[in-house]
Amino acid sequence: MNKVIEKEYFSPKVVKLVIEAPLIARSRRAGHFVIVKIGEKGERIPLTIADSDIEKGTITLVVQDVGRSSQKICALEAGDYVTDLVGPLGKATHIEKFGTVICAGGGVGVAPMLPIIEAMKKAGNRVISVLAARTKDLIILEEQVAKYSDELIIMTDDGSYGNQGLITNGIEKVIEREKVDLCVTIGPAIMMKFVSLLTQKHNIPTMASLNTIMVDGTGMCGACRITVGGKTKFVCVDGPEFDAHQVDFDEMLLRLRAYN
Amino acid sequence: MTRQEYMKQKRSEEWRDELRRSLKAKERSDRPRVHMTELDPEYRSHQLKEEVNRGLTEEQALFEAARCLDCANPTCVTGCPVEIDIPTFVKNIERGEFLEAAKSLKETSALPAVCGRVCPQEKQCESKCIYIQKMKKEPVAIGYLERFAADYERMSGQISIPEIPERNGIKIAVVGSGPAGLSFAGDMAKRGYDVTVFEALHEIGGVLKYGIPEFRLPNEIVDVEIGVLEKLGVKFMKNCIVGKTISHEDLHAEGFKGIFVASGAGLPNFMNIPGENLIGVMSSNEFLTRVNLMDASNPESDTPVQTGKKVAVIGAGNTAMDSVRTARRLGAERAMIIYRRSEEEMPARVEEVKHAKEEGVEFMTLHNPIQYEGNEKGQVCRMQLQKMELGEADASGRRRPVAIEGATEWIDVDEVIVSVGVSPNPLIPSTFAGLEVTKWGTIVINEETMRTDLPDVYAGGDIVRGGATVILAMGDGRKAAAAMDEALKG
């Protein structure tokens, strides 16, 4: 059974949960996700694994309360059990020494970005992390990100912390100043779209980790399908990471609103 | 003793002999075949979970069972992929020993209540019945009787558990808990093996749970049959994906001596036509999984589902019929089957097509979608159909549909369910090093033994066949169990 071992609030709406899942902890790699279901009538929702501890047999999830299902997950306390937890799912992030890598994380997307930042650093890359959020309270995991980054740039919409401006303003500053070999981006779809447009202009290869609607998460249904380079792909098995410059973000944004 | 000898021995028991003589063959064959009661079409087309077929009454079952002539060489058995001893169970019904009939079924079938409902008997056992083969009469209603016996036992509360020989302690892993995996697991448990079934989803049953709707196969019935397997000692591990959560090597390390891969053909095919990624266009797997597995139409469920007023289902297999009838039950005013061939070529069971028509489903045969258009919100609002005609027969003997140049039309839709087949799940082939697959992604096996080219790995069901039927999958499970047992006994 998957017991919640530890709970921590990053902000009133963002929760970190450390969950017992020894088999998943052992086989997961950076970029993998799990499907979580809470309660008998719960929905299956995808969440990227933010961290794991093989010794303790745990995985870490960071969840933002945005609706019915995420609210149920955020309401779990230490000692509670997750009804259903399955993974690791998707393809792991391709990690190698690229040179200079920008890791651009928005909002709660910083959590799944963290293992990638760590792996990129360990692979010998120069890592520049750009974190962005609406306001100071929503900047999470700053310390951990800083630990594995050669440089950390923080952007807030309202200027309450770091630099005032959007994530693209932060990235642009780096691009103007030095050669960047790769950009990795995780965050709201609209943010990833604009990061992608910017890096495309500068010919910087870019990977985006997509967060579409899913049901089974194993390739069985196609709820998560998107168009990449003119072809239909299933995010749960072909992704979640794709060449951002090939992704039809406008279609993805529409599909995300299917149940709104 | 071979299976045939065993059935002969059963046939020569005294009571069978007496029963045969109790009624003249002519009197038996003059009886008309029973008709199963069904829910009223208008009523049932609004009831998502109520089963359409109501089953036979005891009187009906007794009457029908007596139609069976208890042939010396029962050809019906050869039409059954799991070789159920049909005459023995039918004759037990005739003499009123309903529990005995159910017990007899369970010797060879892990899921009799399921098979009695979803098998295409008209193409299997019943097609080989002497009545239809030699006498041009309607065959004995074997499927109805199988269902009757299994239902009777379940409702009696006296469910028998097949005898288990001494446990041999040998650990066997099954990948997937659909019909192939369950059938295999049951057979191996009956041979004394220590069987664990690994299932990726949070429910056991595979397509029996996420695919086939409750109005055709109630979940409760599947659960009761799974309960029998648990009593036989089969262990189930849900939320565990072999190849992801645990690897082939992990299974070895944990001492599993044989692995049966029955991971199915879960990947939905799309047609790759313009507009197919619009909101409101989905695979039948997604639609049925939301409704059946996630109970999405229940307000208490957190999973949403779109419910269209004008729904088109593309395809004409059983999955298409399940989808269109489900859409109707969720409130579709217009529920349409769009099929590029004619009714004659439809792969769905005749009964499903009949039920769909009675429930008000429209059939647009010789039509094929070529594109979808959406509104400003990206929601599908109409589709363009190409009119077709039938041309020459292709290699499979089916006449090929050919587009009639220039003949297209647009129709308004607000939901489209694509049901044009499934492909084998690539997860196991891609994570089991050395496993040979065909260009269609099916696992290559020795057809006699169901063994792959990895010595400890066997496979069956849709992962070797592509999308096929429940009972063929069960037959594969049975064959693989016999062969693996043989190999392990060495």
CSV table of N, CA and C in Angstrom, one decimal, chain A residues 23-24 26-27 32 37-38 40-44 68-69 72 83-91 213-216 218-223 225-227 232 234 251 254-255 257-259, chain B residues 200-203 210 237 239-241 244-246 250 266-268 270 272 276-279 281-283 285-286 289-290 293-295 298-306 376-378 425:
chain,number,residue,atom,x,y,z
A,23,LEU,N,8.7,0.0,-5.2
A,23,LEU,CA,9.0,-0.5,-6.6
A,23,LEU,C,9.1,0.6,-7.6
A,24,ILE,N,8.3,1.7,-7.4
A,24,ILE,CA,8.4,2.8,-8.3
A,24,ILE,C,9.7,3.6,-8.0
A,26,ARG,N,12.4,2.5,-7.1
A,26,ARG,CA,13.6,1.8,-7.7
A,26,ARG,C,13.7,2.0,-9.2
A,27,SER,N,12.6,2.0,-9.9
A,27,SER,CA,12.7,2.0,-11.3
A,27,SER,C,12.5,3.3,-12.0
A,32,HIS,N,9.9,10.7,-15.5
A,32,HIS,CA,8.8,9.8,-15.4
A,32,HIS,C,7.7,10.4,-14.6
A,37,LYS,N,-4.9,8.0,-8.0
A,37,LYS,CA,-6.4,8.0,-7.9
A,37,LYS,C,-6.7,8.0,-6.4
A,38,ILE,N,-7.6,8.9,-6.0
A,38,ILE,CA,-7.9,9.0,-4.5
A,38,ILE,C,-9.4,8.6,-4.4
A,40,GLU,N,-12.7,5.6,-4.0
A,40,GLU,CA,-13.3,4.7,-4.9
A,40,GLU,C,-13.8,5.4,-6.2
A,41,LYS,N,-14.4,6.5,-6.1
A,41,LYS,CA,-14.9,7.2,-7.3
A,41,LYS,C,-13.9,8.3,-7.8
A,42,GLY,N,-12.7,8.2,-7.4
A,42,GLY,CA,-11.7,9.1,-7.8
A,42,GLY,C,-11.3,9.0,-9.3
A,43,GLU,N,-10.7,10.1,-9.7
A,43,GLU,CA,-10.3,10.2,-11.1
A,43,GLU,C,-8.8,9.8,-11.2
A,44,ARG,N,-8.4,9.3,-12.3
A,44,ARG,CA,-7.0,9.0,-12.5
A,44,ARG,C,-6.3,10.3,-13.0
A,68,ARG,N,-11.0,19.6,-8.3
A,68,ARG,CA,-11.5,18.5,-7.4
A,68,ARG,C,-10.5,17.4,-7.1
A,69,SER,N,-9.8,16.9,-8.1
A,69,SER,CA,-8.9,15.8,-7.8
A,69,SER,C,-7.6,16.2,-7.1
A,72,LYS,N,-8.2,16.8,-3.5
A,72,LYS,CA,-8.3,15.5,-2.7
A,72,LYS,C,-6.9,15.1,-2.4
A,83,THR,N,-5.2,5.7,-2.6
A,83,THR,CA,-6.0,4.6,-3.1
A,83,THR,C,-5.3,3.8,-4.2
A,84,ASP,N,-4.9,4.5,-5.2
A,84,ASP,CA,-4.2,3.8,-6.3
A,84,ASP,C,-3.1,4.7,-6.8
A,85,LEU,N,-1.9,4.0,-7.0
A,85,LEU,CA,-0.8,4.7,-7.5
A,85,LEU,C,0.0,3.8,-8.4
A,86,VAL,N,0.2,4.2,-9.7
A,86,VAL,CA,0.8,3.3,-10.6
A,86,VAL,C,1.9,4.1,-11.4
A,87,GLY,N,3.0,3.4,-11.7
A,87,GLY,CA,4.1,4.0,-12.4
A,87,GLY,C,5.4,3.2,-12.3
A,88,PRO,N,6.5,3.6,-12.7
A,88,PRO,CA,6.7,4.9,-13.4
A,88,PRO,C,6.2,4.9,-14.8
A,89,LEU,N,5.7,5.9,-15.3
A,89,LEU,CA,5.1,6.0,-16.7
A,89,LEU,C,5.8,7.0,-17.5
A,90,GLY,N,5.7,6.8,-18.8
A,90,GLY,CA,6.3,7.7,-19.8
A,90,GLY,C,7.7,7.4,-20.0
A,91,LYS,N,8.3,8.2,-20.9
A,91,LYS,CA,9.7,8.0,-21.2
A,91,LYS,C,10.6,8.9,-20.3
A,213,ILE,N,-4.5,16.1,-20.6
A,213,ILE,CA,-5.5,15.3,-19.9
A,213,ILE,C,-5.1,13.8,-20.1
A,214,MET,N,-5.2,13.0,-19.1
A,214,MET,CA,-5.0,11.5,-19.3
A,214,MET,C,-6.1,10.7,-18.6
A,215,VAL,N,-6.2,9.5,-19.0
A,215,VAL,CA,-7.1,8.6,-18.3
A,215,VAL,C,-6.2,7.4,-17.7
A,216,ASP,N,-5.8,6.5,-18.6
A,216,ASP,CA,-5.1,5.3,-18.1
A,216,ASP,C,-3.6,5.6,-18.0
A,218,THR,N,-1.3,4.7,-20.0
A,218,THR,CA,-0.5,3.6,-20.5
A,218,THR,C,-0.6,3.4,-22.0
A,219,GLY,N,-1.2,4.4,-22.7
A,219,GLY,CA,-1.4,4.3,-24.1
A,219,GLY,C,-2.6,3.6,-24.6
A,220,MET,N,-3.5,3.4,-23.7
A,220,MET,CA,-4.7,2.6,-24.0
A,220,MET,C,-5.9,3.5,-24.7
A,221,CYS,N,-5.9,4.8,-24.4
A,221,CYS,CA,-7.1,5.5,-24.8
A,221,CYS,C,-6.9,6.7,-25.7
A,222,GLY,N,-5.7,7.3,-25.7
A,222,GLY,CA,-5.5,8.5,-26.6
A,222,GLY,C,-6.1,9.8,-26.1
A,223,ALA,N,-6.6,9.9,-24.9
A,223,ALA,CA,-7.1,11.1,-24.4
A,223,ALA,C,-6.0,12.2,-24.4
A,225,ARG,N,-3.6,12.7,-26.6
A,225,ARG,CA,-3.0,12.8,-27.8
A,225,ARG,C,-2.8,14.3,-28.3
A,226,ILE,N,-1.7,14.5,-28.9
A,226,ILE,CA,-1.4,15.9,-29.4
A,226,ILE,C,-0.7,15.7,-30.8
A,227,THR,N,-0.5,16.8,-31.5
A,227,THR,CA,0.1,16.8,-32.7
A,227,THR,C,1.6,17.3,-32.6
A,232,THR,N,0.1,12.6,-35.0
A,232,THR,CA,-0.5,12.4,-33.7
A,232,THR,C,0.4,11.5,-32.8
A,234,PHE,N,0.9,10.1,-28.5
A,234,PHE,CA,0.3,10.0,-27.2
A,234,PHE,C,1.3,10.4,-26.2
A,251,GLU,N,-3.4,23.7,-30.4
A,251,GLU,CA,-4.3,22.6,-30.3
A,251,GLU,C,-4.3,22.0,-28.9
A,254,LEU,N,-6.3,24.1,-26.6
A,254,LEU,CA,-7.8,23.9,-26.7
A,254,LEU,C,-8.2,22.6,-26.1
A,255,ARG,N,-7.4,21.5,-26.3
A,255,ARG,CA,-7.8,20.2,-25.8
A,255,ARG,C,-7.8,20.2,-24.2
A,257,ARG,N,-8.9,22.4,-22.4
A,257,ARG,CA,-10.1,23.0,-22.0
A,257,ARG,C,-11.4,22.1,-22.3
A,258,ALA,N,-11.1,20.9,-22.7
A,258,ALA,CA,-12.2,20.0,-23.1
A,258,ALA,C,-13.3,19.8,-22.1
A,259,TYR,N,-12.9,19.8,-20.8
A,259,TYR,CA,-13.9,19.6,-19.8
A,259,TYR,C,-14.2,20.8,-18.9
B,200,ALA,N,-2.1,-3.7,-14.7
B,200,ALA,CA,-1.6,-2.3,-14.8
B,200,ALA,C,-2.7,-1.3,-14.2
B,201,LEU,N,-4.0,-1.7,-14.4
B,201,LEU,CA,-5.1,-0.8,-14.0
B,201,LEU,C,-5.4,-1.1,-12.5
B,202,HIS,N,-6.4,-0.3,-12.0
B,202,HIS,CA,-6.7,-0.4,-10.6
B,202,HIS,C,-7.9,-1.4,-10.4
B,203,GLU,N,-8.3,-2.1,-11.5
B,203,GLU,CA,-9.4,-3.1,-11.4
B,203,GLU,C,-8.9,-4.3,-12.2
B,210,TYR,N,-13.2,-2.5,-18.4
B,210,TYR,CA,-13.2,-1.2,-19.0
B,210,TYR,C,-13.9,-1.1,-20.4
B,237,MET,N,-2.1,-8.6,-8.3
B,237,MET,CA,-1.4,-7.4,-7.9
B,237,MET,C,-1.8,-6.3,-8.9
B,239,ASN,N,-2.3,-2.2,-10.2
B,239,ASN,CA,-1.4,-1.0,-10.3
B,239,ASN,C,0.0,-1.4,-10.4
B,240,CYS,N,0.3,-2.5,-11.1
B,240,CYS,CA,1.7,-3.0,-11.3
B,240,CYS,C,1.9,-3.3,-12.8
B,241,ILE,N,2.8,-2.5,-13.4
B,241,ILE,CA,3.0,-2.7,-14.8
B,241,ILE,C,4.3,-3.4,-15.1
B,244,LYS,N,7.5,-1.8,-16.5
B,244,LYS,CA,7.7,-0.5,-16.0
B,244,LYS,C,7.9,-0.5,-14.5
B,245,THR,N,6.9,-1.0,-13.7
B,245,THR,CA,7.0,-1.0,-12.3
B,245,THR,C,8.0,-2.1,-11.9
B,246,ILE,N,7.9,-3.3,-12.5
B,246,ILE,CA,8.9,-4.4,-12.3
B,246,ILE,C,9.3,-4.9,-13.7
B,250,ASP,N,13.4,-8.6,-12.7
B,250,ASP,CA,12.8,-8.7,-11.3
B,250,ASP,C,12.0,-9.9,-11.1
B,266,GLY,N,-4.3,-3.1,-26.5
B,266,GLY,CA,-5.0,-1.9,-25.9
B,266,GLY,C,-4.8,-0.6,-26.6
B,267,LEU,N,-4.0,-0.6,-27.7
B,267,LEU,CA,-3.7,0.7,-28.3
B,267,LEU,C,-4.8,1.1,-29.4
B,268,PRO,N,-5.5,2.1,-29.2
B,268,PRO,CA,-6.6,2.4,-30.2
B,268,PRO,C,-6.0,2.9,-31.5
B,270,PHE,N,-6.3,5.2,-34.8
B,270,PHE,CA,-7.0,6.4,-35.4
B,270,PHE,C,-6.9,6.4,-36.9
B,272,ASN,N,-6.1,9.1,-38.8
B,272,ASN,CA,-5.2,10.1,-39.3
B,272,ASN,C,-5.8,11.0,-40.4
B,276,GLU,N,-9.1,15.1,-36.5
B,276,GLU,CA,-9.3,14.0,-35.6
B,276,GLU,C,-8.9,14.3,-34.1
B,277,ASN,N,-8.1,15.4,-34.0
B,277,ASN,CA,-7.7,15.8,-32.6
B,277,ASN,C,-8.6,16.9,-32.0
B,278,LEU,N,-9.7,17.2,-32.7
B,278,LEU,CA,-10.7,18.1,-32.1
B,278,LEU,C,-11.3,17.6,-30.8
B,279,ILE,N,-11.7,18.5,-30.0
B,279,ILE,CA,-12.4,18.1,-28.8
B,279,ILE,C,-13.7,17.4,-29.2
B,281,VAL,N,-13.8,14.3,-30.3
B,281,VAL,CA,-13.4,13.1,-31.1
B,281,VAL,C,-12.5,12.3,-30.1
B,282,MET,N,-12.9,11.0,-29.9
B,282,MET,CA,-12.2,10.2,-29.0
B,282,MET,C,-12.2,8.7,-29.5
B,283,SER,N,-11.3,7.9,-28.9
B,283,SER,CA,-11.3,6.5,-29.2
B,283,SER,C,-12.4,5.8,-28.4
B,285,ASN,N,-12.0,3.2,-26.8
B,285,ASN,CA,-11.3,2.9,-25.6
B,285,ASN,C,-11.4,4.0,-24.5
B,286,GLU,N,-11.2,5.2,-25.0
B,286,GLU,CA,-11.3,6.3,-24.0
B,286,GLU,C,-12.8,6.5,-23.5
B,289,THR,N,-13.8,3.4,-21.4
B,289,THR,CA,-13.0,3.4,-20.1
B,289,THR,C,-13.6,4.4,-19.1
B,290,ARG,N,-13.9,5.6,-19.7
B,290,ARG,CA,-14.5,6.7,-18.8
B,290,ARG,C,-15.8,6.2,-18.2
B,293,LEU,N,-15.2,1.8,-16.6
B,293,LEU,CA,-14.2,1.7,-15.5
B,293,LEU,C,-14.3,2.8,-14.5
B,294,MET,N,-14.4,4.0,-15.0
B,294,MET,CA,-14.4,5.2,-14.1
B,294,MET,C,-15.8,5.7,-13.7
B,295,ASP,N,-16.8,5.0,-14.3
B,295,ASP,CA,-18.2,5.3,-13.9
B,295,ASP,C,-18.5,6.8,-14.1
B,298,ASN,N,-21.8,8.8,-13.6
B,298,ASN,CA,-22.4,8.9,-12.2
B,298,ASN,C,-21.9,10.2,-11.6
B,299,PRO,N,-22.8,11.1,-11.1
B,299,PRO,CA,-22.4,12.4,-10.6
B,299,PRO,C,-21.4,12.3,-9.4
B,300,GLU,N,-21.4,11.1,-8.8
B,300,GLU,CA,-20.4,11.0,-7.7
B,300,GLU,C,-19.0,10.7,-8.1
B,301,SER,N,-18.9,10.3,-9.4
B,301,SER,CA,-17.5,10.0,-9.9
B,301,SER,C,-16.8,11.3,-10.3
B,302,ASP,N,-15.5,11.4,-10.0
B,302,ASP,CA,-14.7,12.6,-10.3
B,302,ASP,C,-14.3,12.6,-11.8
B,303,THR,N,-14.5,11.5,-12.5
B,303,THR,CA,-14.1,11.5,-13.9
B,303,THR,C,-15.2,12.0,-14.8
B,304,PRO,N,-14.9,13.0,-15.6
B,304,PRO,CA,-16.0,13.5,-16.5
B,304,PRO,C,-16.0,12.7,-17.8
B,305,VAL,N,-17.2,12.9,-18.5
B,305,VAL,CA,-17.3,12.3,-19.8
B,305,VAL,C,-18.2,13.3,-20.6
B,306,GLN,N,-17.8,13.4,-21.9
B,306,GLN,CA,-18.7,14.3,-22.8
B,306,GLN,C,-19.9,13.5,-23.2
B,376,GLU,N,-15.3,27.5,-32.9
B,376,GLU,CA,-14.2,28.3,-32.4
B,376,GLU,C,-13.6,27.8,-31.1
B,377,LYS,N,-14.3,26.9,-30.4
B,377,LYS,CA,-13.7,26.4,-29.1
B,377,LYS,C,-12.9,25.1,-29.4
B,378,GLY,N,-12.8,24.7,-30.7
B,378,GLY,CA,-12.1,23.5,-31.0
B,378,GLY,C,-12.9,22.2,-30.8
B,425,ASN,N,-0.4,-3.9,-27.5
B,425,ASN,CA,0.4,-3.0,-26.6
B,425,ASN,C,1.9,-3.3,-26.7
